[in-house]
PDB file of C-alpha atoms in Angstrom:
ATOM      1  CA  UNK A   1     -21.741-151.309 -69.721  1.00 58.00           C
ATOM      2  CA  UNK A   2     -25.050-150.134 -68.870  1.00 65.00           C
ATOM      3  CA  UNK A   3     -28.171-152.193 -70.749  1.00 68.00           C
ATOM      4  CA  UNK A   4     -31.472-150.220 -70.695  1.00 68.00           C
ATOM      5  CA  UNK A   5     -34.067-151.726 -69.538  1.00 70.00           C
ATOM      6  CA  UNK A   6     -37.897-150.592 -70.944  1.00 68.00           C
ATOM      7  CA  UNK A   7     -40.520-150.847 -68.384  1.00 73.00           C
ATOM      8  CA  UNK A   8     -43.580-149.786 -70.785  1.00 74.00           C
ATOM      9  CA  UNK A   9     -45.555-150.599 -74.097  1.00 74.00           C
ATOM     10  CA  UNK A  10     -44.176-149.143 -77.315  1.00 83.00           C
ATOM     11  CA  UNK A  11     -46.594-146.400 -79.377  1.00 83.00           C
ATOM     12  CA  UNK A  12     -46.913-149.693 -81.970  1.00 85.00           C
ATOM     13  CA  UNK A  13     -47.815-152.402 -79.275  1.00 85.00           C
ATOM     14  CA  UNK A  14     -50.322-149.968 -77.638  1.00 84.00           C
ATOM     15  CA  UNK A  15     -51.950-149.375 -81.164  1.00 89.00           C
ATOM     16  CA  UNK A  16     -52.367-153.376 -81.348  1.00 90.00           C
ATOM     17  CA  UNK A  17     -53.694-153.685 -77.783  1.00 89.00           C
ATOM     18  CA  UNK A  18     -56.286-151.080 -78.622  1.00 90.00           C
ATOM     19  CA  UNK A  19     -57.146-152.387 -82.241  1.00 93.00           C
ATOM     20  CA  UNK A  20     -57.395-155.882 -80.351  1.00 94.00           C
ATOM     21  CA  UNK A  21     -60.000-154.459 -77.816  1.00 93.00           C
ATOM     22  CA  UNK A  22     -62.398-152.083 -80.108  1.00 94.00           C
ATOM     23  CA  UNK A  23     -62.587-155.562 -82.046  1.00 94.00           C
ATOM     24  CA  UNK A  24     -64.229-157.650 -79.306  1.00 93.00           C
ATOM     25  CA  UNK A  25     -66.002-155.042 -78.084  1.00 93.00           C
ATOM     26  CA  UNK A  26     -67.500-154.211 -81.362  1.00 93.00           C
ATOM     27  CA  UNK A  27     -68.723-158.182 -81.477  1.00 93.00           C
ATOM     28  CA  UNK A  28     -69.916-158.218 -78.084  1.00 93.00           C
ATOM     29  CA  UNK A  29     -72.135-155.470 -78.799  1.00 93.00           C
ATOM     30  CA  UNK A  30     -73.049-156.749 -82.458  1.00 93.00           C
ATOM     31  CA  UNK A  31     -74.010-160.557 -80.755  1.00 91.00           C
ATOM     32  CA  UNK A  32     -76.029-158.434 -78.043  1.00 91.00           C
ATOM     33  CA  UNK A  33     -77.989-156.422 -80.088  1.00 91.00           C
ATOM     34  CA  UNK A  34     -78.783-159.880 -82.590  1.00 91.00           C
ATOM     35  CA  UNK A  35     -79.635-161.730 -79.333  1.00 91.00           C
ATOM     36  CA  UNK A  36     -82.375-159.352 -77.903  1.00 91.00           C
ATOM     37  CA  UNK A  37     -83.661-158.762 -81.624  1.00 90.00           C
ATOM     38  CA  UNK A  38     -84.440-162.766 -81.266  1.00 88.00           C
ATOM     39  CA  UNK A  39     -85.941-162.437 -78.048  1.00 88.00           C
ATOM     40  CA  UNK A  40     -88.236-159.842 -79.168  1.00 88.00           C
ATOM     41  CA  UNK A  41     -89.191-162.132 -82.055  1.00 86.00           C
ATOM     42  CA  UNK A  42     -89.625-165.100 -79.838  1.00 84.00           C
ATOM     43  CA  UNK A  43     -91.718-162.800 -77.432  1.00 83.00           C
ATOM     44  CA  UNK A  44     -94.086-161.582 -80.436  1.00 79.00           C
ATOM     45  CA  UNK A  45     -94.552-165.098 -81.437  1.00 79.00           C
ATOM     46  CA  UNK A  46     -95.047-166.934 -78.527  1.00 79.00           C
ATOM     47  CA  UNK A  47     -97.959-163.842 -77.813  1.00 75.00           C
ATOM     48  CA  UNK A  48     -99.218-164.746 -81.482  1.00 75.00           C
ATOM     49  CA  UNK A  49     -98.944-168.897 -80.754  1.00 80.00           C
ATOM     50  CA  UNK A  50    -101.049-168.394 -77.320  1.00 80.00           C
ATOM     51  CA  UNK A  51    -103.759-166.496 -79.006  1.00 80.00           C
ATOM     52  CA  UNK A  52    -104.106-168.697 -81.572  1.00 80.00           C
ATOM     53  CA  UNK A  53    -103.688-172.138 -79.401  1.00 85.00           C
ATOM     54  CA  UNK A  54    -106.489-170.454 -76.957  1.00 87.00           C
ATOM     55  CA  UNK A  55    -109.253-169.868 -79.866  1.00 86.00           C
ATOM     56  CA  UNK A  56    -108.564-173.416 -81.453  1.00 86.00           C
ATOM     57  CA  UNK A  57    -109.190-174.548 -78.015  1.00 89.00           C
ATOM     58  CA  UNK A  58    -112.545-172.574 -77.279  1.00 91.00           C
ATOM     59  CA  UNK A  59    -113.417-173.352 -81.008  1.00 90.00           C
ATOM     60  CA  UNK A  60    -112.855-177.108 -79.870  1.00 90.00           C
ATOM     61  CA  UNK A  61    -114.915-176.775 -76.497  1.00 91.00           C
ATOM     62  CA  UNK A  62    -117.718-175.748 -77.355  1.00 91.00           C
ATOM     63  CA  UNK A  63    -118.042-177.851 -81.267  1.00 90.00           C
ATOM     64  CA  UNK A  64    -116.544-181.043 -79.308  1.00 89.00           C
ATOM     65  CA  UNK A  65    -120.003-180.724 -76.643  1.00 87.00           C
ATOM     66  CA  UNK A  66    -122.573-180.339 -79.215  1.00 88.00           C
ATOM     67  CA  UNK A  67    -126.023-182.009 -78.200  1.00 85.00           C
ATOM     68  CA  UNK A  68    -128.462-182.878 -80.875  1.00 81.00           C
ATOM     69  CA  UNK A  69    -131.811-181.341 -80.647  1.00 77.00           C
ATOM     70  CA  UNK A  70    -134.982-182.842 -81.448  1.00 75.00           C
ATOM     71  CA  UNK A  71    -136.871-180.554 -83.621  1.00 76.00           C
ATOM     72  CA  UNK A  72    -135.781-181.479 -86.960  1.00 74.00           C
ATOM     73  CA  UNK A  73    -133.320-179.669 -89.432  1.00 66.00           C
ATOM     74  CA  UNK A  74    -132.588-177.611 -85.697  1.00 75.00           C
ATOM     75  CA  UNK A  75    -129.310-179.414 -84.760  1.00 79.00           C
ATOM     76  CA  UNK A  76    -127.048-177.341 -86.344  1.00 86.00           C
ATOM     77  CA  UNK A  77    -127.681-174.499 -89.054  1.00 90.00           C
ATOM     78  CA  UNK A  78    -124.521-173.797 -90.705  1.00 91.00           C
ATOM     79  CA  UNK A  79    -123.280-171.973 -94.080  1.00 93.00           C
ATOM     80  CA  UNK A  80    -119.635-170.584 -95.045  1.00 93.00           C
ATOM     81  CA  UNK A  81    -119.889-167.726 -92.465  1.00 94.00           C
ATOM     82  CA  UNK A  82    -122.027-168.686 -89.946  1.00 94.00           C
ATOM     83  CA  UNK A  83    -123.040-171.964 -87.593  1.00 93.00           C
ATOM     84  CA  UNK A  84    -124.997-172.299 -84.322  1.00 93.00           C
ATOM     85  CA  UNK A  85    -125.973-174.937 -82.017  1.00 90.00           C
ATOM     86  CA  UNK A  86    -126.299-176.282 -78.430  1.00 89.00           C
ATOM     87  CA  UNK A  87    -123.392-176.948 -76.642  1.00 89.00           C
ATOM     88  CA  UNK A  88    -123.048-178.394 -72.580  1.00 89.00           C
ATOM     89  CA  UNK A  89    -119.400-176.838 -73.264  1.00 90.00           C
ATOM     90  CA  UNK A  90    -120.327-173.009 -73.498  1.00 93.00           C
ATOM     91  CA  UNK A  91    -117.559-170.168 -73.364  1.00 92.00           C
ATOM     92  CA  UNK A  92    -119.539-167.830 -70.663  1.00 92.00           C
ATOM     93  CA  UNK A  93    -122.928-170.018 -68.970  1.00 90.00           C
ATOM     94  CA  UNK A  94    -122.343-172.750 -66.759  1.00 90.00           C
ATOM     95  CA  UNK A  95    -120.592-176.066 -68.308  1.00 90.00           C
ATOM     96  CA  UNK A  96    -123.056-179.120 -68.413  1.00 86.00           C
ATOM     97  CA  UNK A  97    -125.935-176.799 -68.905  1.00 88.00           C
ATOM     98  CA  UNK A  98    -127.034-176.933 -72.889  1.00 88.00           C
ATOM     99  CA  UNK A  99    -126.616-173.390 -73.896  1.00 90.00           C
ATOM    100  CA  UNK A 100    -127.480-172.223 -77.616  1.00 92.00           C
ATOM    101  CA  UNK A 101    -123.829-170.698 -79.067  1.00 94.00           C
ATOM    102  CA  UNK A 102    -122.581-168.943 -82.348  1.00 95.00           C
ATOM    103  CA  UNK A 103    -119.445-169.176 -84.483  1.00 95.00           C
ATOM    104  CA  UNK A 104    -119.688-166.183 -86.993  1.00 95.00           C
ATOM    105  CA  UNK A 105    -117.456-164.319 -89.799  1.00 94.00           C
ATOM    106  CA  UNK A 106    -117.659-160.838 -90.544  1.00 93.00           C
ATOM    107  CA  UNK A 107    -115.616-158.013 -92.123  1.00 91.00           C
ATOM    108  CA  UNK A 108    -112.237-159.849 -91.234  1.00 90.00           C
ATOM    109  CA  UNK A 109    -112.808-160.927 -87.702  1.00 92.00           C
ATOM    110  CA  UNK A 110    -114.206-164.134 -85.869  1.00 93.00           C
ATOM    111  CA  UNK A 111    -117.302-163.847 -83.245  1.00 95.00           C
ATOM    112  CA  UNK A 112    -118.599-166.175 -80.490  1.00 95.00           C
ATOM    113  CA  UNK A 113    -122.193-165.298 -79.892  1.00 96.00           C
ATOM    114  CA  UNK A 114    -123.867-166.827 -76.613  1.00 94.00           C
ATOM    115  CA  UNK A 115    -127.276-165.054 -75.009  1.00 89.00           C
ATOM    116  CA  UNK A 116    -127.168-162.169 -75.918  1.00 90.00           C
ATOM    117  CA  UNK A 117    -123.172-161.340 -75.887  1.00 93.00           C
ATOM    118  CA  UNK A 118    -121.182-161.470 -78.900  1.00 93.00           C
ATOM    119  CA  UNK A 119    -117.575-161.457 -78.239  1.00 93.00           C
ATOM    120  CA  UNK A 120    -114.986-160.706 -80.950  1.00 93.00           C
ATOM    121  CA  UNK A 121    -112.171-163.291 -80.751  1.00 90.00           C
ATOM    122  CA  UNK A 122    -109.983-162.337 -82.949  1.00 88.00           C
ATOM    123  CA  UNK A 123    -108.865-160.561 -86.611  1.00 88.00           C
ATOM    124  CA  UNK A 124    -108.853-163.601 -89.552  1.00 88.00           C
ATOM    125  CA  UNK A 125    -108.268-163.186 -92.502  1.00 88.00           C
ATOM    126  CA  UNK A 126    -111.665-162.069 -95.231  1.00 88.00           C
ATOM    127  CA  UNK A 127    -111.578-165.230 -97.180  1.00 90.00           C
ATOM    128  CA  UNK A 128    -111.877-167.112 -93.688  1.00 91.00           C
ATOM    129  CA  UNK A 129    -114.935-170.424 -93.778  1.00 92.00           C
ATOM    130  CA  UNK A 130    -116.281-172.987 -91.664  1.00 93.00           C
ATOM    131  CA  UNK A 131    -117.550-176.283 -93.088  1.00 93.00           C
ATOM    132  CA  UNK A 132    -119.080-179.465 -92.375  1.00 93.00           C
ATOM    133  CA  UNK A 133    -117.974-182.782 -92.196  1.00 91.00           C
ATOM    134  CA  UNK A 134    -120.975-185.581 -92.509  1.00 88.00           C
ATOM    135  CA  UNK A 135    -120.477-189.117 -91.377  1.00 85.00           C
ATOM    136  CA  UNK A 136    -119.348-190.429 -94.697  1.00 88.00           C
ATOM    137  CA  UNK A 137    -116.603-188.084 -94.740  1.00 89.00           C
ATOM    138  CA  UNK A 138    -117.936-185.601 -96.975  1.00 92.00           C
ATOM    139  CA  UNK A 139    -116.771-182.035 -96.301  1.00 93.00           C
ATOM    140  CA  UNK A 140    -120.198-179.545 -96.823  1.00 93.00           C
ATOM    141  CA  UNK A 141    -120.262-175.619 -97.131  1.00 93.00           C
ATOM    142  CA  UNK A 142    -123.631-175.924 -95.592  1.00 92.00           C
ATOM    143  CA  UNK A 143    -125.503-178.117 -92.890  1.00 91.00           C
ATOM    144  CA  UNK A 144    -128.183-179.474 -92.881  1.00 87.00           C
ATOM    145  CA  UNK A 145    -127.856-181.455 -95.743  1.00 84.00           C
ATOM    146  CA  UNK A 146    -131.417-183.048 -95.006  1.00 81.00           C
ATOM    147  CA  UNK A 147    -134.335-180.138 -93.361  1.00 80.00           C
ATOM    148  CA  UNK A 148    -136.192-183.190 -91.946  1.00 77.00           C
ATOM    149  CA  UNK A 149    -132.963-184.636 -90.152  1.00 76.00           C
ATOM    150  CA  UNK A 150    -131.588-184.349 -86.595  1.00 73.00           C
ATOM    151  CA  UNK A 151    -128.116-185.604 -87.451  1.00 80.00           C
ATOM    152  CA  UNK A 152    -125.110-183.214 -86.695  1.00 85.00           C
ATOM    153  CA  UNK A 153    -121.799-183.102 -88.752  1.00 88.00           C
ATOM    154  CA  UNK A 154    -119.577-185.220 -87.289  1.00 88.00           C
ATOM    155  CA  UNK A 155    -117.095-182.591 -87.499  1.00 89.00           C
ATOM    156  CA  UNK A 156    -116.873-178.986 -87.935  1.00 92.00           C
ATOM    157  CA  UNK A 157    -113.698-177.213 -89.706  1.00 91.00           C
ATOM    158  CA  UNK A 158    -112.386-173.680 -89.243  1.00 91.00           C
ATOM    159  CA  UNK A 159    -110.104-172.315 -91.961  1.00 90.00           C
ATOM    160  CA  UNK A 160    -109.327-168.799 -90.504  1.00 84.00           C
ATOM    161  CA  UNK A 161    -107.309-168.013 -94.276  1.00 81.00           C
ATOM    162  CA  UNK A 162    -104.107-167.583 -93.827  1.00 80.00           C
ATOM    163  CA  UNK A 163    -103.383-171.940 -93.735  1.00 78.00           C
ATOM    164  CA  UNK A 164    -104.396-172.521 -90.517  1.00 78.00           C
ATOM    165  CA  UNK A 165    -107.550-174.581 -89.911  1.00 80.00           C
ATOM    166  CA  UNK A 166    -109.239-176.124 -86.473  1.00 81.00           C
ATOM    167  CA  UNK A 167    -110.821-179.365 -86.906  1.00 78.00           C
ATOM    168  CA  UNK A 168    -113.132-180.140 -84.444  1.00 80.00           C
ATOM    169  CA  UNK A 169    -115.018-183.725 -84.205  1.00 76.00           C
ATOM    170  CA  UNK A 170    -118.135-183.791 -82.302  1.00 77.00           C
ATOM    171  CA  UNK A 171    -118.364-186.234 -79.868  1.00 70.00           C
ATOM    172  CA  UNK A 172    -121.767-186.031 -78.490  1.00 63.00           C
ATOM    173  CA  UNK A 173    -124.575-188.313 -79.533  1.00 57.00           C
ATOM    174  CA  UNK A 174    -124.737-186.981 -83.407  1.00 55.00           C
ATOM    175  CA  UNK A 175    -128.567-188.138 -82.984  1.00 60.00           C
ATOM    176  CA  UNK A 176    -131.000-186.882 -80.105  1.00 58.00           C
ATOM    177  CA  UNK A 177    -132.405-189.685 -77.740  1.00 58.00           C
ATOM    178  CA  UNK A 178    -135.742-189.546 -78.036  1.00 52.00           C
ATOM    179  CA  UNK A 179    -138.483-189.589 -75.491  1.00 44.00           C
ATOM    180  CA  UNK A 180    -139.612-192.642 -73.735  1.00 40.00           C
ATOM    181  CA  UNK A 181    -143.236-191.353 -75.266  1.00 44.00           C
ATOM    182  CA  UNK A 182    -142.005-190.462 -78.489  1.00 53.00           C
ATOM    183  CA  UNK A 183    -140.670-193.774 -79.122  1.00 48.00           C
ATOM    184  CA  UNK A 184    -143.751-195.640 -77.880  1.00 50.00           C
ATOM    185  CA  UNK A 185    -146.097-193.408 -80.494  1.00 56.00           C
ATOM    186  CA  UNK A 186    -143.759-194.436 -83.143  1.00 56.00           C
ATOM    187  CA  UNK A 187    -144.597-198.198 -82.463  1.00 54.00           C
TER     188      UNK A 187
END
């Protein structure tokens, strides 16, 4: 008696083996096309995070360096929109030097104003503000409080609108020194 012996796949096993394979293939593809969706996400955001961690940091520079000035009520003029100052921290002229700098608002994006060059930053939202912190805590739309002070805020906030909002302390002297001959006249 002769036994036959099969050397191949039957029609039904081949259908498995193929079923089997278009299976994993279609989840390979399906994971590879949700991983590089992610990394495009994660590349957009990181983009977005830099931007936004590099114009808290310039907004932090140049409030942090803030020198008081000694005309009075000339400090720091500030409202909702707008503030300006000296700073020995400027964006563009030469660190340590005290260099006269704006932080403005308008039509939905944030300026930096220094000389004569105003640089947009970046887009912010239209309901965007600054305001002013005084010493006893007290957060102002305006500064000065006080035309016939030299004080600075003793910090300056950014709300840019959309919840995200730089706080920036000023750690300068928040008074000028004065002159050896101004204090002698006022003796």
């Amino acid at each position: 008696m002769k036994k036959d012996t099969q050397f191949g796949l039957s029609l039904l096993e081949l259908l498995v083996s193929f079923t089997i394979v278009s299976l994993v293939s279609t989840l390979l593809l399906q994971g590879f096309g949700f991983a590089l969706s992610l990394y495009e996400r994660l590349q957009s955001r990181s983009v977005q995070y830099s931007e936004e961690l590099m114009v808290s940091s310039w907004f932090r520079q140049t409030v942090h360096s803030m020198v008081a000035s000694k005309m009075r009520g000339e400090s720091l003029k500030g409202s909702t929109i707008e503030f300006s100052g000296v700073t020995v921290a400027p964006l563009i002229g030469t660190r340590g030097i005290p260099t006269e700098f704006s932080w403005i608002i308008d039509n939905g994006k944030l300026y930096y104003r220094e000389f004569d060059q105003t640089i947009v930053i970046r887009e912010i939202e239209i309901n965007s503000t600054f305001s002013f912190r005084s010493e006893a805590g007290i957060w102002f739309d305006s500064w000065p409080q006080d035309l016939q002070s030299f004080d600075l805020p003793a910090a300056v906030r950014f709300d840019d609108g959309s919840g995200g909002i730089v706080t920036s302390g000023i750690r300068m002297r928040l008074k000028p020194d004065l002159l050896l001959e101004e204090s002698r006249l006022e003796r």
